[in-house]
Coordinates of C-alpha atoms in Angstrom, one line a residue:
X1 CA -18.8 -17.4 -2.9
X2 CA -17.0 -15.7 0.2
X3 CA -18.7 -13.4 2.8
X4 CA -18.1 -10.4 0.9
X5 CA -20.5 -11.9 -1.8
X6 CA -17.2 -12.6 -4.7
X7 CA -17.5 -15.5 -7.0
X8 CA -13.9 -16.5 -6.1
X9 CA -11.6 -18.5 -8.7
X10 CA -10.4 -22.0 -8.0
X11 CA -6.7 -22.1 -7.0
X12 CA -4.7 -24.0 -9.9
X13 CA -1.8 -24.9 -7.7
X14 CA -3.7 -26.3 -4.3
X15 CA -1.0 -26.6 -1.4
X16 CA -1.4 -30.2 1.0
X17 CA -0.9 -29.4 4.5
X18 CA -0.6 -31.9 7.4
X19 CA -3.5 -30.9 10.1
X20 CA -1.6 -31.6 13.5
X21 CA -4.6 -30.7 15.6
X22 CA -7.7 -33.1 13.5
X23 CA -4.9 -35.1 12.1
X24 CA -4.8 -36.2 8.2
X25 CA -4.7 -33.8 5.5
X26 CA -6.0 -30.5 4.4
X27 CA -5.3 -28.4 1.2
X28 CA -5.3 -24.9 1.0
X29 CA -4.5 -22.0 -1.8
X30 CA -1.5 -21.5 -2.6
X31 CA -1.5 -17.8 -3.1
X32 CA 1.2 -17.7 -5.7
X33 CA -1.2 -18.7 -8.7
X34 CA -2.8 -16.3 -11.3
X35 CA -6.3 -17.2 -10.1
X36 CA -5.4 -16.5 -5.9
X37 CA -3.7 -13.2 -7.3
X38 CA -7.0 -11.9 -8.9
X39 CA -8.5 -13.4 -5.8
X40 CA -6.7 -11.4 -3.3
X41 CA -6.5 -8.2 -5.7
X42 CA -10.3 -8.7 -5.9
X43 CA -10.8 -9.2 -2.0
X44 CA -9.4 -5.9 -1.2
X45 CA -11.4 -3.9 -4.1
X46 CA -14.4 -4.9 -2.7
X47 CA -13.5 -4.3 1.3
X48 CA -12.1 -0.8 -0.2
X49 CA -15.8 -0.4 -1.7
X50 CA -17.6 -1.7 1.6
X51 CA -15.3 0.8 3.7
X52 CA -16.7 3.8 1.3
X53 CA -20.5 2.5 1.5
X54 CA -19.9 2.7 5.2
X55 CA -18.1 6.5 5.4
X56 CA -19.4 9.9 5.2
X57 CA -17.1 10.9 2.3
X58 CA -13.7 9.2 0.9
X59 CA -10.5 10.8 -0.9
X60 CA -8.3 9.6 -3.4
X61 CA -4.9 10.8 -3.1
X62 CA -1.4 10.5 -5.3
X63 CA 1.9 11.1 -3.2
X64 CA 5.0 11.5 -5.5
X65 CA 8.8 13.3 -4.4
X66 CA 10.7 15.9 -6.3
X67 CA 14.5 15.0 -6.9
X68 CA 15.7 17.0 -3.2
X69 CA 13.3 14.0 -0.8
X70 CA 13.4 11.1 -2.8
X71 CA 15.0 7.8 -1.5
X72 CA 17.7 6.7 -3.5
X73 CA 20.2 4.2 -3.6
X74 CA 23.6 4.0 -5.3
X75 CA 25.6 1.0 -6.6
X76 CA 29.1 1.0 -5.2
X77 CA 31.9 -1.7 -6.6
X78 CA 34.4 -3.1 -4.6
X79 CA 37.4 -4.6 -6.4
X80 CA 38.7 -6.5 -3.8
X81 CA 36.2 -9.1 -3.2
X82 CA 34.2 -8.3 -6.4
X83 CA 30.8 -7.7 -4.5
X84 CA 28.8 -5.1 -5.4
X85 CA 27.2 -2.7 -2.4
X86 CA 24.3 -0.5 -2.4
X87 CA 24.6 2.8 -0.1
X88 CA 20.8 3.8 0.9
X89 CA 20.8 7.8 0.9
X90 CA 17.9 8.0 4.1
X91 CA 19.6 6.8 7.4
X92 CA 16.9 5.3 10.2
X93 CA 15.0 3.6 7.0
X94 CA 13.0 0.0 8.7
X95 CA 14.6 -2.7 9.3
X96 CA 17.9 -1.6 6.4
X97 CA 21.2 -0.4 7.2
X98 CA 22.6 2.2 5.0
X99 CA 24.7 -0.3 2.9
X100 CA 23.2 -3.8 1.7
X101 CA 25.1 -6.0 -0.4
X102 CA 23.8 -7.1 -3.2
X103 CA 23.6 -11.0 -4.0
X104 CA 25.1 -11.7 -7.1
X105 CA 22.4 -13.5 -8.9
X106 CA 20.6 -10.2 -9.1
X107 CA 23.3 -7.5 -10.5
X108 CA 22.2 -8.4 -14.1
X109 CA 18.6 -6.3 -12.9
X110 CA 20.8 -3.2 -12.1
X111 CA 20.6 -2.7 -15.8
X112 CA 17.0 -2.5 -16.2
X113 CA 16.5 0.3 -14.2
X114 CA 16.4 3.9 -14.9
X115 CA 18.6 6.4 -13.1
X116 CA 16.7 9.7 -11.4
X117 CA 15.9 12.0 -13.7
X118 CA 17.0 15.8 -13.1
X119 CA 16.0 17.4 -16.4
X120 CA 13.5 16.9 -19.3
X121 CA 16.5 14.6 -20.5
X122 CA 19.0 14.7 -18.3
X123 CA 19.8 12.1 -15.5
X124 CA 21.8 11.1 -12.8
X125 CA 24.3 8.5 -12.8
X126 CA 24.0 5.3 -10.9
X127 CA 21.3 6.8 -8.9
X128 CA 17.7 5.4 -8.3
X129 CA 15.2 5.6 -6.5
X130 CA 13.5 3.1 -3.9
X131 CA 10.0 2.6 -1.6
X132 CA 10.6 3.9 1.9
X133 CA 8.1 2.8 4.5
X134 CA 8.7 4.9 6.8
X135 CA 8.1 8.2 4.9
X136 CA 4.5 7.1 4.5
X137 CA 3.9 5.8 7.8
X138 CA 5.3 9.4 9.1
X139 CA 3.1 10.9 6.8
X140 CA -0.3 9.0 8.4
X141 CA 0.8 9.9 12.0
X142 CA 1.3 13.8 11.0
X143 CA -2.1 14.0 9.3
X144 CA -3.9 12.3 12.0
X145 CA -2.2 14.3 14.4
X146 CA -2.7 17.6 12.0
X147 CA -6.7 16.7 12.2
X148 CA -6.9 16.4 15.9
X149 CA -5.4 19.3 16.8
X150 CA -6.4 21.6 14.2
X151 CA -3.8 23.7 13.8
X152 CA -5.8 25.9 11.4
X153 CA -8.8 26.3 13.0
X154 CA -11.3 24.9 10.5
X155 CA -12.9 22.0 12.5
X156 CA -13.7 23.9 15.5
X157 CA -17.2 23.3 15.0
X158 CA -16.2 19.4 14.6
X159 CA -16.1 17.5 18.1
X160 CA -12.3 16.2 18.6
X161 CA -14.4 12.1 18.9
X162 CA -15.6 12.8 15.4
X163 CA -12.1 14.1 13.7
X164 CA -11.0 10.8 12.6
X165 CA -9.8 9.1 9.6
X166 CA -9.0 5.7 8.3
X167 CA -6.9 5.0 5.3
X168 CA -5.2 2.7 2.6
X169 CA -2.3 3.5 0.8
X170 CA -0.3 1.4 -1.6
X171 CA 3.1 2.5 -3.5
X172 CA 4.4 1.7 -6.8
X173 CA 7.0 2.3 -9.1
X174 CA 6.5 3.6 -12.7
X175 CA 6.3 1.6 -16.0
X176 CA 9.2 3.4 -17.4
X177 CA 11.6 5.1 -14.9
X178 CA 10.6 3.3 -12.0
X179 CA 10.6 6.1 -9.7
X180 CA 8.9 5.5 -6.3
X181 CA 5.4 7.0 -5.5
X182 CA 2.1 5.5 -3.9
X183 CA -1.8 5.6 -4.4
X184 CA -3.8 5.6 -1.8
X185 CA -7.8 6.5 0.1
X186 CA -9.1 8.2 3.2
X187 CA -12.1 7.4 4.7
X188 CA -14.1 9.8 7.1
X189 CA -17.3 9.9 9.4
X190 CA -17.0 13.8 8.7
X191 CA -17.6 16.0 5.6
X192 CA -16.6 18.8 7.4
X193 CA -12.7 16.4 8.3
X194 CA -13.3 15.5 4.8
X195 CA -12.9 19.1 3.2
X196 CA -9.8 20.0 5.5
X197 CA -7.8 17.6 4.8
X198 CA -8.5 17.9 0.7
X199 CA -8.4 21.4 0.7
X200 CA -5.1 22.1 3.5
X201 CA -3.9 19.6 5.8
X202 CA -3.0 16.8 3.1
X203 CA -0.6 18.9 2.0
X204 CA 1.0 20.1 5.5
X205 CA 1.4 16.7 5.9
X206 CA 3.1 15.9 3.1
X207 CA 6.0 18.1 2.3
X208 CA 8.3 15.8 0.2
X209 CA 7.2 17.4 -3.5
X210 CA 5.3 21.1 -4.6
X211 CA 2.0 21.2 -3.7
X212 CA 1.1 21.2 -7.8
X213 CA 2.6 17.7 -7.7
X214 CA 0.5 16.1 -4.7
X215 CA -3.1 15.2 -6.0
X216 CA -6.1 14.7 -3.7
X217 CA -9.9 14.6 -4.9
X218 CA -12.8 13.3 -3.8
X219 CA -12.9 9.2 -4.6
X220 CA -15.3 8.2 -7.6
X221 CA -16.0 5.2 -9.9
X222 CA -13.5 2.4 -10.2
X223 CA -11.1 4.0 -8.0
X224 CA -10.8 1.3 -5.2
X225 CA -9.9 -1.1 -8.2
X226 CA -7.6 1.2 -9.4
X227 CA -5.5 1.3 -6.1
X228 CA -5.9 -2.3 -5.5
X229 CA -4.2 -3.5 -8.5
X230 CA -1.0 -2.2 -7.0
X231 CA -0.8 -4.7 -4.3
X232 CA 0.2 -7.7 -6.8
X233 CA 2.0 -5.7 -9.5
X234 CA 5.5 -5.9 -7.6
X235 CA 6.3 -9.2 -9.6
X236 CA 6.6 -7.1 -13.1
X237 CA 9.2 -5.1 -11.5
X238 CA 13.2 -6.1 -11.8
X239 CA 14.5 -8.2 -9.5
X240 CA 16.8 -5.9 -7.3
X241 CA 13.5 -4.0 -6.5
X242 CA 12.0 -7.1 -5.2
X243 CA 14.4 -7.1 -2.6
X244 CA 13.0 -6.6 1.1
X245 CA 14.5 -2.9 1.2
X246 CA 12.7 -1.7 -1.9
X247 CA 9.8 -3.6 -2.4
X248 CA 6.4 -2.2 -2.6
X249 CA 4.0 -2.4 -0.2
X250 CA 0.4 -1.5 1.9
X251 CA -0.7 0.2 4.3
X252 CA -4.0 0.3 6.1
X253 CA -6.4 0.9 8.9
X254 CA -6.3 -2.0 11.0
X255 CA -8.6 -1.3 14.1
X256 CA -10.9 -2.5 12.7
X257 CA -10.1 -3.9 9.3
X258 CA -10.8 -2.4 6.2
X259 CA -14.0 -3.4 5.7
X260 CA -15.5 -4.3 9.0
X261 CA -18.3 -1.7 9.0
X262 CA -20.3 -3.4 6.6
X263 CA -20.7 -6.2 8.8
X264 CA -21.4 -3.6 11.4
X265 CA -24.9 -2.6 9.5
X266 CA -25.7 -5.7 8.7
X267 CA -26.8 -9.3 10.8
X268 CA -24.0 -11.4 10.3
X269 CA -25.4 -14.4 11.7
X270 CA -27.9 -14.1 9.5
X271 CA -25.9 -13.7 6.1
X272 CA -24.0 -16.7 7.5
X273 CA -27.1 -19.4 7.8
X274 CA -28.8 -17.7 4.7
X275 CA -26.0 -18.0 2.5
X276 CA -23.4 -21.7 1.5
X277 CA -20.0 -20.8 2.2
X278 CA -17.1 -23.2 1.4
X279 CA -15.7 -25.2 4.9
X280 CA -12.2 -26.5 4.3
X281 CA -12.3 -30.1 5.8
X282 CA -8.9 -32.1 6.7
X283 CA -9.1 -34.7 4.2
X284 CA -7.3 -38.5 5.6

């Protein structure tokens, strides 16, 4: 059992490490195996739950793109040296230029994917779509930034220390087209924050698809599983999408950790002599 009270799995695949500092031997989980996936999904659920226990009021929000904002990339063929190239349509995307080669082990996965589609059933060719971090980073900065300032006018009875918001956002691709989107949850001290950001600001901050298409509602029942599951679903997708320009990814609050306000309410130090945790030992 961990601090956050889980019945944890044991790792199938335990991982020997040399222990420079105690010398000998110590093993560790591997991460990789079935069991530390359900661990780490399971982890998160519950910190996501903690987070809302400790908030005012929480949101659950879908972001998608319409066809004019969505990230794409396009396979391009070169004949002379028989690589294969993919132009990114976004310039200034993290850490990826706007042309990537692709290795050759992974053009076979080109053919699982499923071109944009434009129409009820019509598509583009060659054409699909990929994760971009930094349009949801962006995104977080201009709704903090549209809270704080209130451009609107409807938290002027809110005190500017008390207009904050934490968050967790995870994207996705979907079963059948694979076309990018994410999942995510806001977390606030302030009903009044709360209802702003639901009712207006979620949306000025978010501009990339019609308003009819973004979906925001307060956060009930199994929802922080629900988002969680996300983190670990990347391995089902093809391969090319696995690559580190396209892969999925999370976001969170970090200052402090999701989470952290449960140990806020309660004695730590007591929950830690009360309770038997497991102590990895090096073993010689």
């Amino acid at each position: 059992e961990n601090l956050l009270g889980l019945n944890l799995q044991k790792c199938t695949n335990m991982v020997r490490l040399k222990d420079k500092r105690h010398g000998g031997y110590m093993y560790v989980p591997c991460g990789h195996c079935t069991n530390c996936i359900t661990n780490y999904r399971n982890n998160l659920a519950r910190r996501l739950d903690l987070e809302k226990e400790g908030s005012v009021s929480s949101l659950f929000f879908t972001l998608t793109y319409d066809n004019d904002h969505i990230p794409t990339f396009t396979p391009t063929y070169n004949d002379e040296d028989g690589n294969i190239s993919l132009m990114l349509n976004n310039s200034g995307s993290l850490d990826v230029d706007n042309e990537i080669t692709l290795p050759q082990h992974l053009v076979p996965s080109l053919s699982q994917l499923c071109p944009i589609q434009i129409g009820r059933n019509s598509y583009t060719s060659d054409t699909y779509s990929y994760c971009k971090k930094s349009d949801f980073q962006k995104f977080i900065k201009r709704l903090r930034r549209l809270v704080e300032y209130d451009s609107k006018n409807l938290l002027i009875e809110v005190p500017k220390k008390d207009r904050t918001l934490r968050y967790f956002l995870c994207t996705e691709y979907g079963p059948k087209t694979y076309r990018a989107h994410a999942h995510g949850i806001l977390f606030f001290q302030n009903k009044q924050v709360s209802d702003a950001v639901e009712n207006e600001y979620i949306f000025d901050a978010w501009q990339l698809c019609a308003r009819s298409n973004l979906r925001c509602a307060p956060l009930i029942g199994g929802g922080s599983s629900y988002v969680s599951k996300y983190v670990n679903k990347h391995a089902d997708y093809p391969s090319i999408l696995q690559m580190p320009f396209a892969d999925t990814f999370y976001i969170s609050s970090r200052k402090p950790a999701i989470g952290c306000s449960y140990l806020n309410k309660r004695n730590t130090t007591t929950m830690l002599k009360e309770r038997d945790f497991t102590i990895s030992r090096p073993i010689k």
